[in-house]
Each structure stands twice: as structure tokens, then as C-alpha cells.
Short mmCIF file of C-alpha atoms and ligand atoms in Angstrom, two decimals:
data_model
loop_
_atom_site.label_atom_id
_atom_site.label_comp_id
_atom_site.label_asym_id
_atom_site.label_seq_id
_atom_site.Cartn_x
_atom_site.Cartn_y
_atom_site.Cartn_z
CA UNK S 1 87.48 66.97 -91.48
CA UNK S 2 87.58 69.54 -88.57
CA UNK S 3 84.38 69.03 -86.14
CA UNK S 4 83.65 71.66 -84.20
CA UNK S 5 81.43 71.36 -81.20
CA UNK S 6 79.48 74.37 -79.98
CA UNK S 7 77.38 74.06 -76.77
CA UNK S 8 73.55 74.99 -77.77
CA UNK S 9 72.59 76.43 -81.42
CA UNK S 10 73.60 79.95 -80.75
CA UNK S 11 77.20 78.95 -79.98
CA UNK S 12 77.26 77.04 -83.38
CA UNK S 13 75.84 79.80 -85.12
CA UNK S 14 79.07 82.10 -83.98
CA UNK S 15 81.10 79.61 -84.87
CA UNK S 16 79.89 78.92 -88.26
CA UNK S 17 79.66 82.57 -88.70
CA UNK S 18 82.95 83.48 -87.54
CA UNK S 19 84.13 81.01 -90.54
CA UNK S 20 82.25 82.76 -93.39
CA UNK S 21 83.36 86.55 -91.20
CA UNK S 22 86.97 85.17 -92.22
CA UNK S 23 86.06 83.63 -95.65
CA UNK S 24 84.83 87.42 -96.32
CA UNK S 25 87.63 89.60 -94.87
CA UNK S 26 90.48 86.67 -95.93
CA UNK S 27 88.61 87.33 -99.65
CA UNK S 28 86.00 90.65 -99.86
CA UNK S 29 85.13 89.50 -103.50
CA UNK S 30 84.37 85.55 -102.55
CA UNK S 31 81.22 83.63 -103.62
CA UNK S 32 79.33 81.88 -100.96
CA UNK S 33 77.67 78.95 -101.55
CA UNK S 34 74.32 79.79 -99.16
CA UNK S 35 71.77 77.23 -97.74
CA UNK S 36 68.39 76.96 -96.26
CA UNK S 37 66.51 75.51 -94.04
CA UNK S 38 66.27 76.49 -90.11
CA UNK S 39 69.49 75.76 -89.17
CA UNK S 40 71.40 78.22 -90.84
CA UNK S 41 69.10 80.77 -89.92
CA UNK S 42 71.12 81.68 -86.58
CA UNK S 43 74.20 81.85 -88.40
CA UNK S 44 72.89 84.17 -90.82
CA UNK S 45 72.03 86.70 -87.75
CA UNK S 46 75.41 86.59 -86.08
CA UNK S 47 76.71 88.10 -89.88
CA UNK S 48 73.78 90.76 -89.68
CA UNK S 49 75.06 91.85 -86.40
CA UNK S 50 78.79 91.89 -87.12
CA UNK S 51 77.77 93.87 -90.49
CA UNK S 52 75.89 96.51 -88.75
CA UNK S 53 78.64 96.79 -85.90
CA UNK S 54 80.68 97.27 -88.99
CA UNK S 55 82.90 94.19 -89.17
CA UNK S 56 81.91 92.74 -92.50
CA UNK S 57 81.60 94.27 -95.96
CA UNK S 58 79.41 91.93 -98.71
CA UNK S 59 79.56 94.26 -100.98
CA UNK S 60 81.51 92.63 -103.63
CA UNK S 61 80.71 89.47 -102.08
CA UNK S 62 78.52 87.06 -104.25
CA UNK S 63 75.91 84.34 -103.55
CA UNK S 64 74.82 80.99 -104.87
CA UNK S 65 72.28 79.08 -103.46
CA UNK S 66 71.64 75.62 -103.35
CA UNK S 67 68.39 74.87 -104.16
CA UNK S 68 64.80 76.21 -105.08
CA UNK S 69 61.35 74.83 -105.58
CA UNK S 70 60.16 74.80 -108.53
CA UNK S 71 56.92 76.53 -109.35
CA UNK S 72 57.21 79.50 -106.50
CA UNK S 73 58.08 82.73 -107.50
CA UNK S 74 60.40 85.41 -105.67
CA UNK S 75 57.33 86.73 -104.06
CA UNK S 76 56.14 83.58 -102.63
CA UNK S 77 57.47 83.58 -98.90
CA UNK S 78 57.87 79.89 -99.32
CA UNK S 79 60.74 79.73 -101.83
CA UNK S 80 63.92 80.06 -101.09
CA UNK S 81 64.71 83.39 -103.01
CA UNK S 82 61.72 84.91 -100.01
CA UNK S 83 64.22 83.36 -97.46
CA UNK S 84 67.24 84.77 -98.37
CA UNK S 85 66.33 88.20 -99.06
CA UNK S 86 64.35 87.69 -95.38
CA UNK S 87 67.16 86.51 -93.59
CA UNK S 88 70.21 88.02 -94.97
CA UNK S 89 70.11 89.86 -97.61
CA UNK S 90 67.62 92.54 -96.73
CA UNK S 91 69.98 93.22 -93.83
CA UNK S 92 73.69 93.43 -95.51
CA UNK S 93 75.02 95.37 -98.23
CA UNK S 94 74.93 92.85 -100.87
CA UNK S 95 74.21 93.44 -103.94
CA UNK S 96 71.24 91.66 -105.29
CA UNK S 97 72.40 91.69 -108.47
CA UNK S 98 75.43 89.56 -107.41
CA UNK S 99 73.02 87.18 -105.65
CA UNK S 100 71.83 84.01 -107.23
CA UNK S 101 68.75 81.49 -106.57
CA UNK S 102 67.64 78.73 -108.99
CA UNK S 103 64.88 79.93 -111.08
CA UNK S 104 61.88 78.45 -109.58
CA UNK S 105 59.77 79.90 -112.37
CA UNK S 106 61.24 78.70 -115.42
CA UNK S 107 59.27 76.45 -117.06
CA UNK S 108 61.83 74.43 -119.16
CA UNK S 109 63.46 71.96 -116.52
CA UNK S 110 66.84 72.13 -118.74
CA UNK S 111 67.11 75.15 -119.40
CA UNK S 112 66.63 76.24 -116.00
CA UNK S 113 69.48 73.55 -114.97
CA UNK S 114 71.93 74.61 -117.26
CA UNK S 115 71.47 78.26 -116.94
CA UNK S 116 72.06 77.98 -112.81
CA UNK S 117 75.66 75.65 -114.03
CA UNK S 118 76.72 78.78 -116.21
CA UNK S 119 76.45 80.52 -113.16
CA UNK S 120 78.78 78.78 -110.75
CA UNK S 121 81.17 78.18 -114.01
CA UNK S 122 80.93 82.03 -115.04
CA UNK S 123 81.83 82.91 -110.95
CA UNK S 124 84.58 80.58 -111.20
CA UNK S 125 83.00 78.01 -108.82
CA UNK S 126 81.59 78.73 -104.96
CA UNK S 127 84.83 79.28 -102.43
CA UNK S 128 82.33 78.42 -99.48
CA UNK S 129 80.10 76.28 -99.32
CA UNK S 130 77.68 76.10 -96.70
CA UNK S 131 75.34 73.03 -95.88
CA UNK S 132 72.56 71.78 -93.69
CA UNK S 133 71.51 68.54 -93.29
CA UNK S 134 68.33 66.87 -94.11
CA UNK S 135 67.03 64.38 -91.58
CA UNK S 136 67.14 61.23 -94.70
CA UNK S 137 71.12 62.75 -95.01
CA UNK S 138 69.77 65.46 -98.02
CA UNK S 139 71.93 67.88 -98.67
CA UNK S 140 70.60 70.80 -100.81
CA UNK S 141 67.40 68.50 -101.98
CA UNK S 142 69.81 65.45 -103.56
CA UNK S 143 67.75 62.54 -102.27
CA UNK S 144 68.74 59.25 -101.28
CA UNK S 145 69.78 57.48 -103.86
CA UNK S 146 71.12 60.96 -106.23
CA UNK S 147 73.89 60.03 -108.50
CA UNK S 148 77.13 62.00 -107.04
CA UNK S 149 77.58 62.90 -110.63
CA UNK S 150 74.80 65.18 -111.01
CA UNK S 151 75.27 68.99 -111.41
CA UNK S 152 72.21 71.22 -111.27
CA UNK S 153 69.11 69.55 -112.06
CA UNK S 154 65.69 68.56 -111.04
CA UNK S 155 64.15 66.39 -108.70
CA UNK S 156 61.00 64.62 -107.07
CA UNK S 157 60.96 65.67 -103.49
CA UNK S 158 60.52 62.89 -101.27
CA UNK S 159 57.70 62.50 -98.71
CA UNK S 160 60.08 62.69 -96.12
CA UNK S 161 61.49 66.34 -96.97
CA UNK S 162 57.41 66.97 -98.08
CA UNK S 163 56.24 65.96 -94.42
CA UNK S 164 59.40 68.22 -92.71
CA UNK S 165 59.65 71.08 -94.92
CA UNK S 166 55.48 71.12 -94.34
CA UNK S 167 55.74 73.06 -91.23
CA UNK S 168 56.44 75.81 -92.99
CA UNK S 169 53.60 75.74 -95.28
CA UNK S 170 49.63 76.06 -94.76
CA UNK S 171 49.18 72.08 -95.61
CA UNK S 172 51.19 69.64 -96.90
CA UNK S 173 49.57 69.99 -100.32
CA UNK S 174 51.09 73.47 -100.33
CA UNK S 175 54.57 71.81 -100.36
CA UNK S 176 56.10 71.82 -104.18
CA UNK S 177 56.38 67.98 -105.31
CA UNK S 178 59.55 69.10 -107.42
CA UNK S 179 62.48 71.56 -107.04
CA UNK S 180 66.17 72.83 -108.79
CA UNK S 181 68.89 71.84 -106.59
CA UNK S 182 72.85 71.89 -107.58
CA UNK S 183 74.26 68.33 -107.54
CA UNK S 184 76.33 66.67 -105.49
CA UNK S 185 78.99 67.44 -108.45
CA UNK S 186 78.17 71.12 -108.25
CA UNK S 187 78.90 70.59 -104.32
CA UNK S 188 81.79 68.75 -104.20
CA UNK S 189 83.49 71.43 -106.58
CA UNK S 190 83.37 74.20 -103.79
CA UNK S 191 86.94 74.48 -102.32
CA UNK S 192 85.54 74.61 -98.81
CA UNK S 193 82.60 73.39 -96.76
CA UNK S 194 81.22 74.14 -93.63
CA UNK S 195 77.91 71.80 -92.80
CA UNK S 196 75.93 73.30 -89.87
CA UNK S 197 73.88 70.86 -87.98
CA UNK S 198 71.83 71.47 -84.87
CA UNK S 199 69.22 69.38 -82.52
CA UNK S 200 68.96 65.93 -81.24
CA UNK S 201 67.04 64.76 -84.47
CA UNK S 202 70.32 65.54 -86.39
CA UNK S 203 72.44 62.95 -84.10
CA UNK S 204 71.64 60.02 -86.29
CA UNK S 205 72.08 60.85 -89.64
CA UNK S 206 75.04 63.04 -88.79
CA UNK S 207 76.65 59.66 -87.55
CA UNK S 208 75.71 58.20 -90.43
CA UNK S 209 77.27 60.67 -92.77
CA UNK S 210 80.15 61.40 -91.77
CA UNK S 211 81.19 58.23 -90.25
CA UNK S 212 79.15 55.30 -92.08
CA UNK S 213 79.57 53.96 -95.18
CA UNK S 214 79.88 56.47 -98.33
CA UNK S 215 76.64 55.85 -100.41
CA UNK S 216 74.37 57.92 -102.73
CA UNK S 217 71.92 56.19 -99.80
CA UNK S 218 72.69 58.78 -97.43
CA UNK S 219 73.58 61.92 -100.01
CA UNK S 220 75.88 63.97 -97.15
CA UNK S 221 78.05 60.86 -96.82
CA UNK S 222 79.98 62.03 -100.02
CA UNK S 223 81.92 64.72 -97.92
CA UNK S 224 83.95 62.06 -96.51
CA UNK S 225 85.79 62.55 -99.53
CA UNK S 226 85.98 66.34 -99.90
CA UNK S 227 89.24 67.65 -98.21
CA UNK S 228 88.34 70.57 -96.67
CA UNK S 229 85.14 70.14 -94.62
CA UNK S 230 83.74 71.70 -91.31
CA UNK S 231 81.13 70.05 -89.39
CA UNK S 232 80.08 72.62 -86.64
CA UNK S 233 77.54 71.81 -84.66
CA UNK S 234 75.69 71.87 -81.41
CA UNK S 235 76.17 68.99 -78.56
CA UNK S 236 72.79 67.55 -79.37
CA UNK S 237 73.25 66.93 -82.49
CA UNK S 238 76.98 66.13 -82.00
CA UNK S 239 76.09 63.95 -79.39
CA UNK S 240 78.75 60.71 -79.08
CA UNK S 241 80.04 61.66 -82.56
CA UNK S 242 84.05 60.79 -82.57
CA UNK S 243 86.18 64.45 -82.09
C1 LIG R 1 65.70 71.69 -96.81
C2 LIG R 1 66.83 72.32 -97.63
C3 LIG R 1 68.18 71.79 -97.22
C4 LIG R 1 68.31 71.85 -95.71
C5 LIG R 1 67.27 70.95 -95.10
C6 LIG R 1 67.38 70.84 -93.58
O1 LIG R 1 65.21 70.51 -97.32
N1 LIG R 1 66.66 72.11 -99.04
O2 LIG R 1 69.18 72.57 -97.85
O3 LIG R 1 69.60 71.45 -95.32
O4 LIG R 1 66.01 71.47 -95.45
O5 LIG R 1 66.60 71.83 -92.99
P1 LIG R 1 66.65 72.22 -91.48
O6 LIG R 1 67.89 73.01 -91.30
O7 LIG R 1 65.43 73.06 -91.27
O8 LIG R 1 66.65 70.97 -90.68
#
């Protein structure tokens, strides 16, 4: 695993961007694996600004996210399709045809699931994947305690991810109890990954991933065995971790 260590959150934010910039110009017709959350919000400006100064081309670049809630539709600013067209998409020259979300709105729980898997199979699998960290070691929304053999499927959010995902919503009884989230499977397929993590609360788990014991207990910890993994990050959050 490479670790790199980035001063404050905007430094980390360069640096994960500058590895998608090279993921894109090393392969114009790649497909990124794209996350949520806060944390890869700053990474997703630096690529705005290097595409409108002309340095990046997405336009045969495709998308896959990670994870959606289920219930909320495109329009609600709460899921995750709202985010990315908000953060990135809006401002690149992607095509939104080529871009791809869970369907939040589909009703059948297995259909939904096995659609998203065609997906990633049809695109020939995600050449980037990119990954924040939940504070109970989440990745996309596999929960402690997720089978590492899951693909694409369903699942009860926990209280924890309720409670700090509610910031972002009018209550906490706003917050979806369920969403679609590719498996740890579906993650450990992608032939590279670059986790982003930022913030003292991150220093913790992010010990506990990467360097405790591999468990479905702490979901992220699973990486240990993928063999080509980035950990970028920001000195609070990296904080005492080994380099
Ligand atoms: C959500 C997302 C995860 C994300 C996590 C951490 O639960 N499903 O993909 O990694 O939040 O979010 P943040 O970056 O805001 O700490």
C-alpha cells in the first residue's frame, strides 16, 4: 500500500486528484469507481478546475458509483445521484449517459442489485476505485459485520451512519433506513484504489483498517489484501499512522 500524507485537506485533495488526472490521461476511456460523502468533495473540485483550465477530458470517461439510498429519487438533493451531478458532473464534460448511480427508486431490491452488477460486468469492471471512509470503518455503506463476498445488494443502515450522514438532512427521520451499495466483492474487483481520508475523527479507524486485524468487523480492513491501494490523506487523520 502507498500512503500518502498531504498537510491539511486541500493538499490531499490535489493529491488524490492528481491520481485520477493520470488515471484519465494514462486511459481517456477509463471507468471510475466514484464515492460520496464530504471527503471527496475537495478532490472532486481540484478535477473541475484542471478541466476548465483544460487539462482533463471525461468525455469518454465513465462512472460507477458506490452506493445510493434507497427510496430517493434523482431529484432529491439527498441521494447520491443529486451529489454527483452537484459536485462533478454538472461541471465536466461527462456524459451522463455514461454515468451510473444505483437505482434508488426501484422497488424490487433484486432486481435493482443485479441490474447495478450487469453494469460493472458490461464496463468490464471499475479501473479506479475511489473510497472514503466511514467513521465504524464503512466503506461504500458495507457495515460492520458485511460478508466480503457480497456484490451489489441491500442493506440496513446502521444508527451510526443514520446519526453522521444526519447532518445533511432536516432530522434524523429524514435519513433513509436502507440503501444499494456494491459489495465488498464488487470493490475488491477494481484494479486500483485510492481511499481518501481527512480529519482527526478519521485517525482511529484509519489505524484500525489498515493496520489491525482484517475482519468483516471493520469493512475497510479488507484492502489489506488488495494489491494496489492508495491511502492519501491529511496529517490529522494520518496522524501516528506507520509511513
Ligand atoms: C457515507 C458514504 C460513504 C462515505 C462515508 C464517509 O456513508 N456512503 O461512501 O465514505 O459516508 O463520509 P465522509 O466523507 O463525509 O466522512
Amino acid at each position: 500500500m502507498r500512503v500518502y500524507c498531504a498537510a491539511d485537506y486541500y493538499h490531499a485533495s490535489r493529491v488524490a486528484a492528481n491520481i485520477i488526472s493520470a488515471q484519465v490521461i494514462m486511459k481517456p476511456d477509463c471507468v471510475l469507481g466514484l464515492a460520496t460523502g464530504s471527503t471527496p468533495i475537495g478532490t472532486y473540485e481540484q478535477l473541475i478546475r484542471w478541466y476548465e483550465k483544460g487539462d482533463l477530458d471525461f468525455s469518454q470517461v465513465h462512472s460507477i458509483n458506490l452506493d445510493e439510498y434507497r427510496g430517493l429519487s434523482p431529484e432529491n438533493d439527498q441521494s447520491y445521484r443529486y451529489f454527483m451531478n452537484k459536485h462533478l458532473f454538472d461541471s465536466i464534460n461527462i456524459d451522463k449517459k455514461n454515468t451510473f448511480v444505483p437505482d434508488g427508486l426501484e422497488p424490487d431490491k433484486e432486481k435493482a442489485c443485479r441490474d447495478y452488477e450487469d453494469i460493472i460486468h458490461a464496463h468490464g469492471g471499475v479501473d479506479l476505485q475511489i473510497l472514503g471512509l466511514g467513521h465504524n470503518g464503512h466503506i461504500g455503506f458495507n457495515e460492520p459485520g458485511s460478508a466480503f463476498e457480497k456484490e451489489t445488494h441491500c442493506v440496513t443502515l446502521s444508527e451510526n451512519t443514520r446519526q453522521a450522514n444526519a447532518r445533511f438532512f432536516a432530522s434524523i427521520d429524514e435519513v433513509p433506513t436502507e440503501a444499494y451499495t456494491m459489495g465488498i466483492k464488487s470493490i475488491m474487483q477494481a484494479k486500483k484504489i485510492v481511499v481518501i481520508v481527512s480529519g482527526e475523527s478519521k485517525n482511529e479507524i484509519v489505524k484500525r483498517a489498515f493496520t489491525g486485524p482484517i475482519t468483516p468487523e471493520v469493512p475497510a480492513s479488507v484492502l489489506q489484501l488488495h494489491n494496489d491501494v492508495t491511502l492519501v490523506g491529511d496529517e490529522a487523520a494520518l496522524a501516528g499512522f506507520p509511513r
